Amino acid sequence: MAEKMLTVEELEIKFELRGKTLNAIRGISLDLHKGEILAIVGESGSGKSVFTKSFMGLLDQNGKITGGRIMYYGADDGKPIELTALKKEKEWYKIRGHEIAMIMQDPMTSLNPLKTIGNQIMEAVMLHQKSSRAEAKKKTLQYLEDVGISHPDRRFSQYPHEFSGGMRQRVVIAIAIACAPQILICDEPTTALDVTIQAQILDLIKDLRHKYKLSVILITHDLGVVANIADRVAVMYAGDIIEIGTSEDIFYDPRHPYTQALLSSLPQVGVKGTDLFSIPGTPPNLFTEVKGDAFAPRNPRALKIDFVEMPPYFQVSPTHRAKTWLLDPRAPKVEPPAVVEKIRNGGLI
Amino acid sequence: MEREVLLEVKDLDVIYGERKKKYKAVKKVNFKIYKGETFGLVGESGSGKTTIGRAIMRIVPSAGGEILYKGDKINGRISPELDRKVIKEIQMIFQDPQASLNERAKVDYIISEGLMNIEKGISEEERKARVEQAILDVGLLPEFSSRFPHEFSGGQRQRIGIARALIMNPEFIIADEPISALDVSVRAQVLNLLSDMQKKRQITYLFIAHDLSVMRFITDRIGVIHKGRIVEMAETEELITHAIHPYTRALLSAIPMPDPRHERKKKLLVYDPDCHDYAREEPAWMELREGHFVLANTKEADEWMKE
C-alpha cells in the first residue's frame, strides 16, 4: 500500500444558517495515497466541495469543524501536521499553495484580468519557491510549456482575455503547479469546458501528476470523467461517503443502491425510445438529523433496517467498501441492475 | 413515403457586428426538420448552434437565406398573421433556468405570459385552468403557481421553463442545451419529460447541445456544426457508428464513457482545421452513405471512405 498523504478521521462539519444548523459533513473518514488520483463524485449539495475546502481552511465564516481531524503527512520536514488544529490564517499560509493547491471550476473568474498571465504565475513561483525574479521567469516559461501553451515567451506578457477557456484553465493549472504542491485539488476542472477541450485538460492533469509526483483529488459530478482519470472513486451522498473503491470496483461492481442509481441514470447507458432511469425524490434535508441510510427514502428496494439504523462500512474487497445493509450477511440477495452488466461487458459503444 | 417537412433552413447566413467588425457566425447552413422528429445540432461553444436556434426564433436577424416553416418564409418581413402563428407554434426552452425566468414574477404569470399576449381576451378562468394543466403536465404541483422562481431548485425551474413553452400548444420546440445546467440525476428526469411530451403531443424538437452522448439518447437525426458550417449530417446511430468527418470523429473520441478500461486504452483524436486541402477544390455537400451527408471535396471524401 502506498504511503499516505492525507488522512481524514470521522470529520464533521456544521453550518449555522439563520439560526438553524446544517449538518454538511456527517462523519467522513478517508485516506489519500501518494501519487493517486482520487475522484469524489456526488450531486450538488452532497458536500463534496465543502469537504475538500476544509483541507485548506477555506470554509465560510458560518461553517465549523465540529468533530474528527485531518492529518497531513507531506510536509518538507516529514512531520505530520494536524490541519484541524490550525487556527491562525498565518499557519494556513504554509499549507495553502505550497502543500495543497486548488483549481476552481471556472477559469473565467479565477484569474486576475488586470495582470499578465506571466506575472500571475511568477508571483506564485516567487512566493512559494523563494526564487529570484530572473529564475522565476525561467521557471514560469517552463511551466507554461508544461501545461501545453505554445510560444510561452509571447504568451507570457498577454492578459487573460486573450486566452480561450481551455487555455485559461491551463494557466490556472500552471499557477497551481508553480506553488510546488504535494496535493492538487481540482474542483470540477472541466465542467465549464467543451468536450474536446475537457479531454485535453484531463490528459494534462494525468501527465502532470507523474511529472510533479502529485496526489490529486478531483471533484466532479460526471462519471464519464471519473472513469477516464481516477484511480480510486469516493461516492458522496448527503454529506457522507457511501461507497469507495478503485475505478474498477465502482464501475464494474457498484454495491450501494445510490451508486447503482447514478450509473443507471447516465445518458450514455440509456436505450433510445425507452425512459432513462431517474432517481425519484430529492436528497434529504440536512437541517434535520438523518436517520438510517440517507438514501433509503429514494430507494424503492430499501430494507426495513435502512430507515432505522445507519449502516456501517462493509468491506467488499481490500480496496472496496460500501455503507449499505445489503452487504450484511443477513440481507436478502439483490441482483445488481442491468446497467452494471452492460458496463462490465463494454456494451456502451 | 415522403415525410412532411416542418421546418426548412436554406443557405442561412447570420452576421454579427457591422462593417469592419463583421463576423459571420453562421455560413450557408441547410437542413430540414421533419414533423414529429427530434433533430439535433451538436457543436462546441462558438460553433453557431445557438445562433441558428435564435435565428429560427427570430431573436437574431438572418443576413441571408431562407427559413421556411410549413412552407412559409418566416425570416425577414412577414405578415402580422403569420407572425402571430409563428410566435404561438414555435417555442423555446433555454439553457440556464437561473437566468431565463423573471425573478419578480410569480410562476403563474411566467407560465401564462405568452398565452395572454397571443390569445387576447382569454377568460381568467380558462387561463387559470390551462396554467394548472401545464404545471401538472411537467410534474409540478398546482400550488406552486403562487411562488416566485427563487423558491425552486434548478430542475424545477427548468420544468417551469418547459411548462411556459407547452402552454402555447406548440408544434415545434427549440431546446437550447436544456439539461447542461442540471445535475446528473435531474437530467434524466428532464430528458424523460421532453420525450414524453413528444410522444403525447407529436411535438417536433430542434435539440441544441454539445454533448453527443445526450444527443444519442434523444435525437433521430444529428447535424454536426463547426465554425458556422454543418460538416456532417445523418441519422443518429449512423452518425455515431460511422462518423466520417474528422471533426465528428474527434468529438466522438472525446466523450468520456463510464467504463474505466475503455477510457484507459482510448486514443484521443484531435481535429486540426488545417488538415483540409481546399485551395484546389472547394468542399461540397456530398452524400457518402445512404442518408449520410458530409462537407468534403472529392479527394478527401475518397480518402475518408477508404478508412
XYZ file of C-alpha atoms in Angstrom:
656
model
C 0.000 0.000 0.000
C 1.311 3.386 -0.987
C 2.281 5.920 1.596
C -0.444 8.189 2.926
C -0.525 11.902 2.136
C -3.632 12.854 3.998
C -5.989 11.124 6.360
C -9.415 12.267 7.419
C -10.902 10.717 10.536
C -14.603 10.977 11.381
C -14.810 14.536 10.104
C -17.945 16.508 10.902
C -18.716 19.973 9.564
C -21.707 22.046 10.548
C -23.000 25.350 9.203
C -25.058 27.899 11.114
C -27.723 29.270 8.801
C -30.476 31.591 10.006
C -30.353 30.119 13.470
C -30.523 26.559 12.172
C -27.725 24.029 11.995
C -26.887 22.292 8.730
C -25.017 19.016 9.058
C -22.965 19.358 5.894
C -20.415 16.623 6.547
C -21.533 13.730 8.726
C -18.502 11.800 9.882
C -16.273 11.057 6.905
C -13.093 9.002 7.054
C -10.801 8.891 4.043
C -7.144 8.271 3.128
C -5.359 9.895 0.224
C -2.340 7.929 -1.032
C 0.757 9.420 -2.558
C 0.580 9.805 -6.321
C -3.008 8.669 -6.782
C -5.936 10.413 -8.435
C -8.925 10.163 -6.141
C -12.264 11.264 -7.546
C -15.054 12.478 -5.309
C -18.425 12.151 -7.044
C -21.780 13.442 -5.922
C -24.728 15.658 -6.753
C -24.699 19.349 -5.967
C -25.318 19.785 -2.275
C -23.774 16.448 -1.340
C -20.950 18.300 0.400
C -18.078 17.399 -1.893
C -16.788 20.953 -2.216
C -17.200 21.761 1.493
C -15.348 18.581 2.367
C -12.266 19.458 0.321
C -12.342 23.130 1.238
C -11.832 22.080 4.850
C -8.397 20.698 3.847
C -7.318 24.245 3.066
C -9.067 26.146 5.828
C -11.386 27.760 3.328
C -14.744 27.114 4.977
C -17.150 30.043 5.056
C -17.407 32.075 8.266
C -20.514 30.256 9.436
C -19.001 26.799 8.908
C -17.218 24.902 11.667
C -15.442 21.613 12.021
C -17.238 20.086 14.983
C -15.615 16.697 15.129
C -12.856 14.473 13.817
C -9.493 15.507 12.442
C -7.489 15.890 9.253
C -3.811 14.894 9.258
C -1.362 15.939 6.560
C 1.844 13.939 6.043
C 3.503 15.612 3.077
C 5.424 18.434 4.815
C 9.039 19.020 3.765
C 10.397 18.136 7.203
C 8.356 14.938 7.260
C 6.437 15.862 10.401
C 2.703 15.257 10.287
C 0.538 18.360 10.586
C -2.908 18.310 12.127
C -4.837 20.597 9.802
C -7.905 20.695 12.007
C -5.780 22.177 14.814
C -4.607 25.158 12.741
C -6.263 28.310 13.995
C -4.481 31.375 12.613
C -4.557 32.430 8.974
C -0.769 32.684 9.157
C -0.448 28.980 9.841
C -2.654 28.221 6.875
C -0.374 30.235 4.563
C 2.180 27.446 4.891
C -0.365 24.884 3.766
C -2.205 26.728 1.029
C -0.412 26.643 -2.270
C 2.804 25.033 -1.184
C 1.330 21.880 0.335
C -2.185 21.807 -1.078
C -3.204 23.776 -4.168
C -6.620 24.087 -5.686
C -8.052 24.561 -9.175
C -11.528 26.002 -9.370
C -14.293 25.264 -11.793
C -14.480 28.475 -13.735
C -11.296 29.602 -15.490
C -13.067 32.844 -16.410
C -13.219 34.093 -12.833
C -10.146 32.592 -11.203
C -7.573 34.758 -12.999
C -6.849 38.421 -12.383
C -7.908 40.263 -15.542
C -5.549 43.196 -14.880
C -2.310 41.243 -14.702
C -0.442 39.409 -17.433
C -0.620 35.687 -17.028
C 3.188 35.557 -16.836
C 3.165 37.764 -13.780
C 0.404 35.757 -12.155
C 2.407 32.572 -12.451
C 5.663 34.284 -11.458
C 4.036 35.607 -8.322
C 3.326 32.043 -7.219
C 6.830 30.884 -8.066
C 8.489 33.716 -6.149
C 6.271 33.318 -3.118
C 6.365 29.555 -2.789
C 9.721 28.593 -4.237
C 11.619 31.637 -2.957
C 13.222 32.237 -6.356
C 14.818 35.396 -7.669
C 12.974 37.293 -10.416
C 15.156 36.013 -13.235
C 14.939 32.454 -12.023
C 11.199 32.744 -11.528
C 10.727 33.926 -15.075
C 12.685 30.988 -16.408
C 10.599 28.609 -14.356
C 7.375 30.305 -15.435
C 8.210 29.777 -19.095
C 8.886 26.136 -18.316
C 5.513 25.778 -16.532
C 3.707 27.358 -19.459
C 5.306 24.858 -21.748
C 4.495 22.001 -19.374
C 0.807 22.828 -19.412
C 0.810 22.832 -23.203
C 0.775 26.518 -24.067
C 2.698 27.147 -27.260
C 5.035 30.140 -27.661
C 5.437 30.669 -23.898
C 7.682 33.724 -24.368
C 4.979 35.512 -26.328
C 2.105 34.295 -24.181
C 3.956 35.365 -21.022
C 3.045 39.018 -21.453
C -0.566 38.506 -22.551
C -3.668 39.088 -20.440
C -6.332 36.501 -19.544
C -8.851 37.916 -22.037
C -6.505 36.943 -24.846
C -6.876 33.279 -23.893
C -9.695 30.865 -24.671
C -11.473 28.977 -21.870
C -9.361 25.850 -22.229
C -6.136 27.864 -22.369
C -7.138 29.818 -19.262
C -7.731 26.592 -17.397
C -4.203 25.561 -18.436
C -2.899 28.819 -16.979
C -4.795 28.199 -13.736
C -3.208 24.754 -13.582
C 0.226 26.299 -14.227
C -0.295 28.638 -11.267
C -1.244 25.728 -9.040
C 1.805 23.723 -10.146
C 4.048 26.765 -9.647
C 3.315 26.594 -5.921
C 5.058 23.196 -5.998
C 2.259 21.481 -4.059
C 2.068 17.905 -2.859
C -1.673 17.670 -3.254
C -3.696 19.198 -6.079
C -7.431 19.599 -5.539
C -9.393 20.069 -8.769
C -12.945 21.241 -8.162
C -14.942 20.454 -11.320
C -11.979 21.475 -13.501
C -13.664 20.732 -16.819
C -17.352 21.458 -16.244
C -17.190 24.828 -17.993
C -15.287 23.455 -20.991
C -16.154 21.798 -24.299
C -15.814 18.013 -24.520
C -12.769 18.063 -26.764
C -11.039 20.588 -24.503
C -12.146 18.630 -21.448
C -10.400 15.538 -22.779
C -7.196 17.524 -23.293
C -7.266 19.013 -19.791
C -7.830 15.579 -18.260
C -4.832 14.253 -20.195
C -2.816 17.205 -18.942
C -3.691 16.502 -15.308
C -2.661 12.872 -15.803
C 0.690 13.915 -17.304
C 1.450 16.470 -14.601
C 0.669 14.037 -11.844
C 3.602 11.859 -12.978
C 5.904 14.727 -13.781
C 5.452 16.530 -10.452
C 4.566 13.475 -8.339
C 1.248 14.942 -7.272
C -1.591 13.388 -5.376
C -4.785 14.612 -6.992
C -8.280 14.960 -5.585
C -10.791 15.506 -8.355
C -14.287 16.688 -7.536
C -16.868 16.075 -10.215
C -20.422 15.005 -10.885
C -19.531 13.491 -14.256
C -18.992 9.745 -14.012
C -17.510 9.673 -17.509
C -14.713 11.987 -16.376
C -14.176 9.785 -13.346
C -13.763 6.663 -15.466
C -11.253 8.491 -17.610
C -8.947 9.731 -14.914
C -9.460 8.261 -11.448
C -7.541 5.501 -9.723
C -9.991 5.452 -6.838
C -13.502 6.822 -6.509
C -15.418 8.012 -3.445
C -19.168 8.444 -3.910
C -20.715 11.088 -1.688
C -24.333 11.388 -0.708
C -25.824 13.751 1.849
C -22.517 14.628 3.487
C -21.138 11.125 3.724
C -19.017 8.801 1.593
C -21.341 5.898 0.973
C -19.019 3.860 -1.220
C -15.338 3.937 -2.033
C -13.156 1.724 -4.178
C -10.942 1.569 -7.229
C -12.436 2.713 -10.536
C -12.973 -0.912 -11.477
C -14.756 -1.598 -8.181
C -17.135 1.305 -8.592
C -17.937 0.933 -12.290
C -17.954 -2.853 -12.633
C -19.155 -3.847 -9.177
C -21.099 -0.998 -7.553
C -22.753 -2.124 -4.323
C -24.556 0.867 -2.849
C -28.012 1.458 -4.366
C -27.136 5.135 -4.852
C -24.010 4.351 -6.873
C -26.029 1.926 -8.957
C -28.755 4.522 -9.481
C -26.229 7.179 -10.537
C -24.740 4.851 -13.123
C -28.167 3.883 -14.415
C -29.206 7.479 -14.981
C -26.336 8.285 -17.354
C -27.493 9.112 -20.887
C -24.510 7.085 -22.164
C -26.184 3.892 -20.933
C -29.728 4.818 -21.974
C -31.577 2.965 -24.707
C -33.310 5.199 -27.194
C -37.079 5.144 -27.155
C -37.225 4.000 -23.539
C -37.254 6.185 -20.469
C -33.915 6.932 -18.932
C -33.697 5.734 -15.350
C -34.193 8.623 -12.975
C -33.788 8.677 -9.226
C -37.119 9.509 -7.588
C -37.385 12.122 -4.823
C -34.841 14.605 -3.581
C -31.805 14.410 -1.297
C -32.588 14.597 2.434
C -32.820 17.850 4.308
C -29.566 18.150 6.223
C -31.012 20.640 8.687
C -32.642 17.722 10.419
C -30.941 14.614 11.717
C -30.763 11.883 9.109
C -31.873 8.533 10.415
C -30.610 5.280 8.982
C -29.365 5.160 5.405
C -29.754 8.669 3.948
C -30.658 7.245 0.544
C -33.368 4.893 1.817
C -36.377 7.193 1.147
C -35.390 7.333 -2.538
C -34.570 3.671 -2.812
C -37.619 1.596 -3.795
C -35.876 -1.567 -2.648
C -34.789 -0.218 0.738
C -34.863 -2.659 3.631
C -36.680 -2.001 6.907
C -33.454 -1.531 8.780
C -32.348 1.182 6.329
C -34.845 3.543 7.940
C -33.804 2.719 11.480
C -30.086 2.380 11.730
C -27.229 3.824 9.750
C -25.297 1.036 8.043
C -21.583 0.706 8.844
C -18.979 0.140 6.135
C -18.936 -3.388 4.806
C -15.698 -4.476 3.195
C -16.340 -5.916 -0.280
C -12.661 -6.411 -1.124
C -9.456 -4.980 0.356
C -9.888 -1.887 -1.830
C -13.664 -1.607 -1.818
C -16.171 -0.768 0.916
C -19.751 0.472 0.975
C -22.225 1.686 3.562
C -25.301 -0.373 2.821
C -27.152 -3.031 4.758
C -27.403 -5.028 1.534
C -23.869 -6.232 2.227
C -24.794 -7.630 5.605
C -24.717 -11.439 5.510
C -28.346 -11.478 6.736
C -29.599 -9.241 3.920
C -31.603 -10.715 1.030
C -29.685 -11.258 -2.174
C -30.404 -8.444 -4.619
C -29.341 -8.627 -8.241
C -27.413 -5.578 -9.479
C -29.280 -3.526 -12.109
C -28.876 -4.371 -15.785
C -26.662 -1.388 -16.391
C -23.834 -2.937 -14.366
C -23.732 -5.950 -16.648
C -23.759 -3.633 -19.646
C -20.802 -1.579 -18.422
C -18.882 -4.696 -17.407
C -19.185 -6.164 -20.886
C -18.127 -2.944 -22.546
C -21.526 -2.767 -24.231
C -21.666 1.002 -24.329
C -20.156 1.847 -27.654
C -43.360 7.680 -48.279
C -42.368 11.310 -48.287
C -42.335 12.750 -44.787
C -43.795 16.168 -44.123
C -41.148 18.847 -43.752
C -41.983 21.145 -40.833
C -39.033 23.464 -40.974
C -36.531 24.060 -43.700
C -33.423 26.180 -43.416
C -31.902 27.183 -46.762
C -28.477 28.774 -47.156
C -28.855 30.585 -43.849
C -26.277 33.256 -43.033
C -26.134 35.154 -39.777
C -23.758 38.060 -39.328
C -22.931 39.800 -36.082
C -21.445 43.285 -35.996
C -21.139 45.807 -38.774
C -18.658 46.853 -41.437
C -15.108 46.140 -40.312
C -16.143 44.240 -37.215
C -18.378 41.893 -39.138
C -18.373 38.320 -38.002
C -20.136 35.617 -39.912
C -21.434 33.282 -37.218
C -23.463 31.022 -39.481
C -22.411 30.244 -43.043
C -24.744 28.787 -45.664
C -26.455 26.351 -43.371
C -29.020 23.966 -44.843
C -31.188 21.406 -43.109
C -34.735 20.118 -42.953
C -36.657 19.044 -39.904
C -39.486 16.573 -40.463
C -42.693 16.647 -38.497
C -42.542 14.662 -35.270
C -38.796 14.058 -35.247
C -36.056 15.319 -32.983
C -33.248 16.941 -34.878
C -30.030 17.651 -33.013
C -27.397 20.277 -33.629
C -24.073 19.457 -31.970
C -21.023 21.615 -31.808
C -18.596 23.304 -29.467
C -19.065 26.709 -27.954
C -18.769 29.354 -30.629
C -19.787 26.996 -33.402
C -23.007 28.875 -34.117
C -25.507 26.252 -32.971
C -27.322 28.582 -30.596
C -27.303 31.323 -33.221
C -29.154 29.043 -35.630
C -31.788 28.351 -32.972
C -32.124 32.041 -32.290
C -32.374 32.860 -35.980
C -35.304 30.450 -36.272
C -36.905 32.081 -33.222
C -36.207 35.412 -34.956
C -34.351 36.697 -31.920
C -31.402 37.462 -34.188
C -31.999 38.609 -37.773
C -30.692 36.467 -40.594
C -28.349 38.055 -43.126
C -29.147 35.761 -45.993
C -31.014 32.634 -46.965
C -34.485 31.466 -46.042
C -36.181 29.843 -43.092
C -39.380 28.103 -44.144
C -41.918 26.978 -41.568
C -44.645 24.781 -43.084
C -43.590 26.226 -46.427
C -43.929 29.871 -45.403
C -40.906 32.095 -45.200
C -40.594 33.329 -41.631
C -37.385 35.338 -41.668
C -37.279 38.944 -42.802
C -40.538 40.866 -43.134
C -43.647 38.785 -42.634
C -47.347 39.487 -42.284
C -48.775 40.057 -38.776
C -50.997 36.957 -39.071
C -48.030 34.736 -39.852
C -46.081 36.438 -37.091
C -48.746 35.512 -34.514
C -48.932 31.971 -35.818
C -45.173 31.532 -35.584
C -44.997 33.000 -32.095
C -47.649 30.571 -30.956
C -46.387 27.458 -32.680
C -42.627 27.769 -32.202
C -41.456 27.854 -28.606
C -38.064 27.794 -26.982
C -36.575 26.219 -23.863
C -33.453 27.942 -22.641
C -30.225 26.629 -21.236
C -29.952 28.338 -17.901
C -33.008 28.034 -15.683
C -31.435 30.516 -13.277
C -31.384 33.274 -15.896
C -34.399 32.575 -18.065
C -37.207 33.155 -15.563
C -38.378 36.600 -14.464
C -37.303 36.805 -10.828
C -40.006 39.330 -9.988
C -42.959 37.448 -11.401
C -44.878 34.579 -9.889
C -44.849 31.224 -11.623
C -48.476 31.708 -12.622
C -47.590 34.851 -14.570
C -44.387 33.448 -16.042
C -46.173 30.456 -17.471
C -49.148 32.335 -18.886
C -47.430 35.471 -20.160
C -47.249 34.184 -23.722
C -50.826 32.976 -23.571
C -52.113 36.387 -22.514
C -50.248 38.030 -25.365
C -51.413 35.739 -28.112
C -54.900 34.751 -27.027
C -56.117 38.175 -26.024
C -59.434 38.155 -24.206
C -58.887 34.735 -22.706
C -61.058 34.425 -19.604
C -59.364 34.376 -16.237
C -60.957 31.017 -15.522
C -59.592 29.397 -18.632
C -56.180 30.932 -18.131
C -56.010 29.521 -14.590
C -57.143 26.119 -15.777
C -54.536 25.999 -18.521
C -51.739 27.104 -16.209
C -52.714 24.388 -13.776
C -52.754 21.795 -16.547
C -49.330 22.905 -17.793
C -47.908 22.725 -14.286
C -49.302 19.237 -13.804
C -48.002 18.170 -17.214
C -44.428 18.925 -16.237
C -44.763 17.098 -12.926
C -45.024 20.038 -10.540
C -47.807 20.790 -8.040
C -50.576 23.341 -8.795
C -49.930 25.237 -5.557
C -46.504 26.212 -6.922
C -48.184 28.770 -9.173
C -48.202 31.457 -6.493
C -44.500 31.133 -5.738
C -41.503 33.001 -7.079
C -38.711 31.387 -9.143
C -36.086 31.665 -6.402
C -38.070 29.191 -4.318
C -37.295 26.379 -6.744
C -34.348 24.121 -7.482
C -32.637 24.088 -10.877
C -34.585 21.066 -12.091
C -37.903 22.549 -11.012
C -37.079 25.858 -12.662
C -36.313 24.075 -15.897
C -39.720 22.400 -15.624
C -41.305 25.827 -15.255
C -39.474 26.868 -18.423
C -40.871 23.805 -20.163
C -44.410 24.499 -18.866
C -44.166 28.014 -20.260
C -43.401 26.572 -23.688
C -46.029 23.815 -23.500
C -48.957 26.032 -22.543
C -48.920 27.517 -26.036
C -49.577 24.070 -27.532
C -46.551 24.461 -29.778
C -45.832 22.242 -32.748
C -42.149 22.939 -32.714
C -39.831 23.461 -29.751
C -36.255 24.664 -29.879
C -34.458 23.314 -26.835
C -31.128 25.036 -26.378
C -28.937 22.967 -24.058
C -31.931 22.309 -21.778
C -30.056 19.987 -19.441
C -26.464 21.218 -19.374
C -27.028 23.294 -16.248
C -28.675 20.447 -14.323
C -27.426 17.731 -12.007
C -26.949 14.204 -13.346
C -29.983 12.679 -11.667
C -32.223 15.612 -12.617
C -31.012 15.470 -16.223
C -32.609 12.096 -16.659
C -35.949 13.428 -15.366
C -35.979 16.395 -17.737
C -34.940 14.285 -20.733
C -37.730 11.827 -19.952
C -40.216 14.670 -19.635
C -39.237 16.058 -23.041
C -39.592 12.707 -24.748
C -42.936 12.018 -23.008
C -44.270 15.314 -24.309
C -43.164 14.380 -27.783
C -44.979 11.054 -27.643
C -48.186 12.593 -26.292
C -48.391 15.662 -28.495
C -46.294 14.878 -31.579
C -44.082 17.877 -30.896
C -41.093 18.350 -33.183
C -37.827 19.299 -31.492
C -34.697 21.069 -32.513
C -32.325 19.980 -29.800
C -29.146 22.006 -29.426
C -26.352 20.570 -27.292
C -22.638 19.995 -27.126
C -22.876 16.553 -25.607
C -23.094 13.739 -28.145
C -23.948 11.155 -25.501
C -27.154 13.016 -24.637
C -27.856 13.506 -28.330
C -27.558 9.831 -28.994
C -30.236 9.161 -26.452
C -32.795 11.721 -27.576
C -32.386 12.626 -31.252
C -33.393 10.939 -34.519
C -31.000 12.831 -36.740
C -27.952 14.954 -35.953
C -26.171 17.762 -37.723
C -22.615 18.445 -36.574
C -21.665 22.074 -36.769
C -18.180 23.553 -36.727
C -17.330 27.242 -37.101
C -20.741 28.117 -38.527
C -20.873 25.304 -41.080
C -22.621 21.968 -40.870
C -19.874 19.450 -41.608
C -21.794 16.203 -41.260
C -25.419 15.113 -41.006
C -27.026 11.699 -40.685
C -29.401 9.564 -38.674
C -28.173 9.409 -35.086
C -26.972 5.789 -34.948
C -25.427 6.015 -38.408
C -23.560 9.181 -37.442
C -22.247 7.746 -34.211
C -21.225 4.365 -35.537
C -19.930 5.509 -38.935
C -18.695 9.060 -38.424
C -16.782 10.214 -41.485
C -15.717 13.805 -40.983
C -12.559 14.169 -38.844
C -14.246 16.778 -36.660
C -17.128 14.472 -35.782
C -14.658 11.693 -35.051
C -12.697 13.975 -32.751
C -15.899 14.912 -30.923
C -16.867 11.270 -30.532
C -13.478 10.255 -29.221
C -13.670 12.952 -26.560
C -16.906 11.729 -24.933
C -15.952 10.206 -21.611
C -17.643 6.829 -21.153
C -18.370 5.369 -17.721
C -16.060 2.441 -18.366
C -12.533 2.744 -16.939
C -10.973 0.003 -19.076
C -12.275 1.560 -22.266
C -11.201 5.032 -21.164
C -7.669 3.920 -20.399
C -6.953 2.463 -23.803
C -8.861 5.078 -25.749
C -6.951 7.241 -28.190
C -7.966 10.848 -28.315
C -8.378 12.204 -31.829
C -7.601 15.869 -32.287
C -9.197 17.787 -35.106
C -6.901 20.110 -36.998
C -8.902 22.510 -39.205
C -5.826 22.839 -41.435
C -5.988 19.193 -42.451
C -8.268 20.076 -45.366
C -6.775 20.985 -48.698
C -9.435 23.311 -50.033
C -7.131 25.516 -52.129
C -7.571 23.437 -55.258
C -11.084 22.186 -54.758
C -13.821 23.748 -52.634
C -15.734 21.423 -50.332
C -19.271 20.470 -51.270
C -22.153 18.753 -49.542
C -21.900 15.077 -50.512
C -23.969 12.018 -49.733
C -21.259 9.485 -48.955
C -23.504 6.808 -47.498
C -27.250 6.496 -47.725
C -28.778 9.496 -45.939
C -25.353 10.444 -44.582
C -24.041 13.808 -45.765
C -20.571 15.231 -45.309
C -18.960 18.515 -46.235
C -15.893 17.496 -48.223
C -14.123 17.753 -51.548
C -13.826 14.691 -53.755
C -10.220 13.955 -52.878
C -10.638 13.838 -49.122
C -14.003 12.086 -49.432
C -12.223 9.244 -51.231
C -9.579 9.089 -48.529
C -12.087 9.087 -45.661
C -14.202 6.395 -47.272
C -11.172 4.117 -47.607
C -10.506 4.198 -43.875
